[in-house]
Amino acid sequence: MVSAKDQEEIISKKIKQFVPESACLKCEGCCRFNGRDTVWAPCERKVVPFQDYFICSLFSPLTRRCKSYDSRLLDCRIYPFLIHKKEKSVYLTADLKCPYLNERLQSKEYEDYARYLFNFLNSADGANLLSARPGLAVEYDEELKIIGKIEKGNFLGSPLAFEDKIIFDAYIQKSKHEISAHSFANIYVWRTLFDVRFNIIKEHLCVFFKDELGCFMYLPALGGRADKDILNYCFDIMDGVNADKDTSRVENIEEKDKGFYEDNGFKLLAKDPEYIYHTQDLITLCGDKFKDKRASCNYFQKNYKYSYEDLSQGAVYECLQLLAQWRKERLSKAGSNSKLSDIKFYSGILDDNCLAQEEALLNFDRLNLEGKIIRVEGKVAAYTFGFALSEETFCIFSEVADLNIKGIAQFIFRQFCSDLKKYRYINVMDDSGLKNLKDVKDSYNPARKVCLYTARKV
């Protein structure tokens, strides 16, 4: 896999330069600075003292040449054009102090290059470069010629494709997690509801979900320790897209990272927790606390002729038929017992869940999902599937069963957990704020509930 740094260098080298090398060698201004902490120095380059001023550490005052001219960074390559940050907006500007630019300010050469560079910076490659190096956007204290505003919506990055799985897996595996969001499968399946984008910012993978309401980060940046600069930059990107700044947020923050967000001035709101169980408890169902579960499993085994099989791509169509039937019956039951506002809320959650399940089933094999089905009288009457989160935790993403067959849901859940005995823990995700789902998950006596948070600006 090409690193973000290597990818940046490859793209940077493709960018045409406005000022020729011959003109650069005659210049007495570039690469020389009045102070050490100047915003005019190249991003991420040190400056060193020389005589009564400072120079870039790669600049040779004797030859007037850059020691890494052939691999120079983007900000050096495009000067006298600058990425100027003003409040929450980013602009392409021109520095009129450059003599070469001044002589050509009214020329077609200038107009063509300005248009070329502006279009590049508003492209996917340009946005990826700017996102990888947030320090390129600087608030300059001198008057600059504004060429155009760089749209921050482009900074959301590339649309998610299945081929990106290798990139996601590499970043996800850098640290151990037990929550469901840390899985390529559980990001990929939401593409039917969101425009899922990702960008690599300072060697961290940032995942954005966007719909008609705006965009948010589905989970914190992946790739290492939490970084304040990356977090602020991601909020700048989201604020540049969202009309309502309260839409800008980071979802699925774990308890261990809570302090980082609070210390940096973000407000946290608790989400519905995820339920984690000891796998062995779900297999044995020992003790009075599981008495009803054992009874349901026994009832199903005694009263139905069934087969328990692997969920394969060949059974997907039948599973989708069951899903449609299950959704219809769930809505019917909800409609007879709830207020209209509750029905709308439940219906929305149910529809979203079914769309995600459909995407998962249609991509079952290539997402490396693992699942089982139960046939009753030859017909698929229940299915379940999920994915590994780590060597010791498996996440069950879905379980759907014919509501008219008593005990089948409890039976397939127990049998699937038996197949997953090599994992120490089972994560069955959250309860979506639904009381009936919460009661069911609580009835299996979770080993713990993992608290998750959403972060917004104060």
XYZ file of C-alpha atoms in Angstrom, residues 91-278:
188
model
C -8.707 30.548 -0.772
C -6.177 30.288 -3.571
C -4.324 33.605 -3.637
C -1.319 35.211 -5.315
C 1.544 37.043 -3.592
C 2.088 40.271 -5.499
C 5.570 40.741 -3.991
C 6.928 38.187 -6.479
C 8.588 40.167 -9.314
C 8.066 37.376 -11.864
C 4.321 37.328 -11.118
C 4.009 41.118 -11.137
C 5.454 41.350 -14.628
C 2.851 38.867 -15.917
C -0.208 39.781 -13.871
C -2.204 40.846 -16.936
C -0.925 38.046 -19.170
C -2.654 34.977 -20.555
C 0.153 32.922 -18.994
C -0.954 34.065 -15.531
C -4.672 33.587 -16.215
C -4.175 30.086 -17.608
C -1.999 28.954 -14.705
C -4.295 30.450 -12.061
C -7.262 28.632 -13.634
C -5.264 25.394 -13.891
C -4.129 25.493 -10.248
C -7.556 26.523 -8.948
C -9.213 23.626 -10.772
C -6.603 21.200 -9.466
C -7.047 22.291 -5.834
C -10.807 21.806 -6.188
C -10.325 18.286 -7.587
C -10.186 15.057 -5.559
C -6.372 14.892 -5.841
C -6.007 18.506 -4.754
C -8.357 18.070 -1.829
C -6.483 14.947 -0.757
C -3.191 16.828 -0.798
C -4.558 19.729 1.229
C -6.143 17.345 3.695
C -2.920 15.360 4.092
C -1.077 18.570 4.967
C -3.474 20.933 6.790
C -0.538 23.264 7.532
C -0.535 24.369 3.886
C -3.544 26.595 4.605
C -2.135 29.592 6.488
C -3.594 32.944 7.498
C -1.190 35.459 5.954
C -0.981 38.942 7.441
C -0.390 40.753 4.158
C -2.747 41.687 1.371
C -2.975 38.980 -1.295
C -4.776 38.754 -4.616
C -7.685 36.334 -4.161
C -8.196 34.020 -7.123
C -11.028 31.871 -5.767
C -12.467 29.958 -2.835
C -11.458 26.313 -2.450
C -14.577 24.286 -1.696
C -14.193 22.402 1.568
C -16.759 19.838 0.506
C -14.023 18.376 -1.690
C -11.870 17.839 1.405
C -14.183 15.042 2.482
C -12.040 12.880 0.225
C -12.673 9.948 -2.064
C -15.962 8.025 -2.360
C -15.712 4.657 -0.624
C -15.288 1.648 -2.910
C -14.814 -2.001 -2.052
C -11.230 -1.811 -3.337
C -10.459 0.533 -0.425
C -10.867 -2.336 2.050
C -7.113 -2.959 2.147
C -6.527 0.658 3.214
C -9.206 0.549 5.916
C -8.053 -2.791 7.296
C -4.488 -1.489 7.611
C -5.617 1.500 9.684
C -8.223 -0.366 11.754
C -5.695 -3.040 12.722
C -3.260 -0.484 14.130
C -5.107 -0.614 17.454
C -7.440 -2.993 19.257
C -11.157 -2.209 19.453
C -14.320 -4.014 20.517
C -16.992 -1.674 19.126
C -18.801 -2.363 15.872
C -17.811 0.858 14.067
C -14.219 -0.374 13.780
C -14.917 -2.660 10.842
C -14.777 -2.029 7.107
C -17.959 -4.100 6.706
C -19.879 -1.879 9.134
C -18.783 1.212 7.216
C -19.291 -0.172 3.717
C -22.890 -1.331 4.281
C -24.106 2.228 4.990
C -23.299 3.426 1.464
C -26.951 3.067 0.473
C -27.910 5.709 3.050
C -24.873 7.981 2.999
C -22.271 9.296 0.614
C -19.346 7.692 2.455
C -16.043 9.509 1.975
C -12.576 9.033 3.398
C -9.403 11.046 3.465
C -5.927 10.522 4.899
C -4.992 13.533 6.992
C -1.541 13.605 8.598
C -1.278 9.806 8.342
C -4.733 9.322 9.938
C -7.739 7.849 8.124
C -10.799 10.083 8.494
C -14.240 8.745 7.524
C -17.109 11.110 6.687
C -20.789 10.256 6.178
C -22.803 12.781 4.140
C -26.501 13.055 3.281
C -28.990 15.829 2.555
C -28.736 17.063 6.165
C -24.958 17.509 6.105
C -21.892 15.514 7.049
C -20.290 14.041 10.167
C -17.439 11.730 11.115
C -18.671 8.175 11.637
C -15.839 7.440 14.055
C -12.669 9.178 15.301
C -9.668 9.425 12.984
C -7.890 6.058 12.687
C -4.159 5.513 12.724
C -2.754 6.370 16.113
C -3.205 8.647 19.085
C -5.875 11.334 19.008
C -4.496 14.538 17.489
C -5.927 17.991 18.269
C -4.824 19.515 14.959
C -6.476 16.734 12.945
C -9.667 17.017 14.982
C -9.893 20.794 14.504
C -9.134 20.443 10.807
C -11.901 17.843 10.375
C -14.371 20.184 12.085
C -13.253 22.971 9.739
C -14.033 20.656 6.813
C -17.437 19.700 8.201
C -18.312 23.309 9.095
C -17.461 24.274 5.516
C -20.080 21.786 4.281
C -22.815 22.027 6.926
C -25.265 24.925 6.986
C -26.070 23.996 10.586
C -22.762 23.722 12.460
C -24.417 21.492 15.077
C -24.503 18.789 12.393
C -20.680 18.710 12.541
C -19.753 15.962 14.985
C -17.667 12.870 15.662
C -19.607 9.675 16.426
C -18.626 6.459 18.227
C -16.035 7.848 20.638
C -14.900 5.288 23.200
C -14.673 5.864 26.954
C -10.867 5.832 26.901
C -10.831 8.839 24.540
C -13.471 10.840 26.399
C -10.924 12.922 28.316
C -9.146 14.046 25.148
C -12.308 15.626 23.738
C -13.289 17.229 27.040
C -9.795 18.638 27.551
C -9.946 20.219 24.097
C -13.238 21.982 24.693
C -15.751 19.642 23.043
C -19.096 18.718 24.548
C -19.904 15.016 24.712
C -23.291 13.364 24.507
C -23.709 9.730 25.511
C -25.030 7.409 22.793
C -26.809 4.092 23.203
C -24.203 1.622 24.528
C -23.120 -1.564 22.798
C -23.802 -4.874 24.547
C -20.881 -7.249 25.161
C -21.379 -10.827 26.398
C -19.172 -13.687 27.479
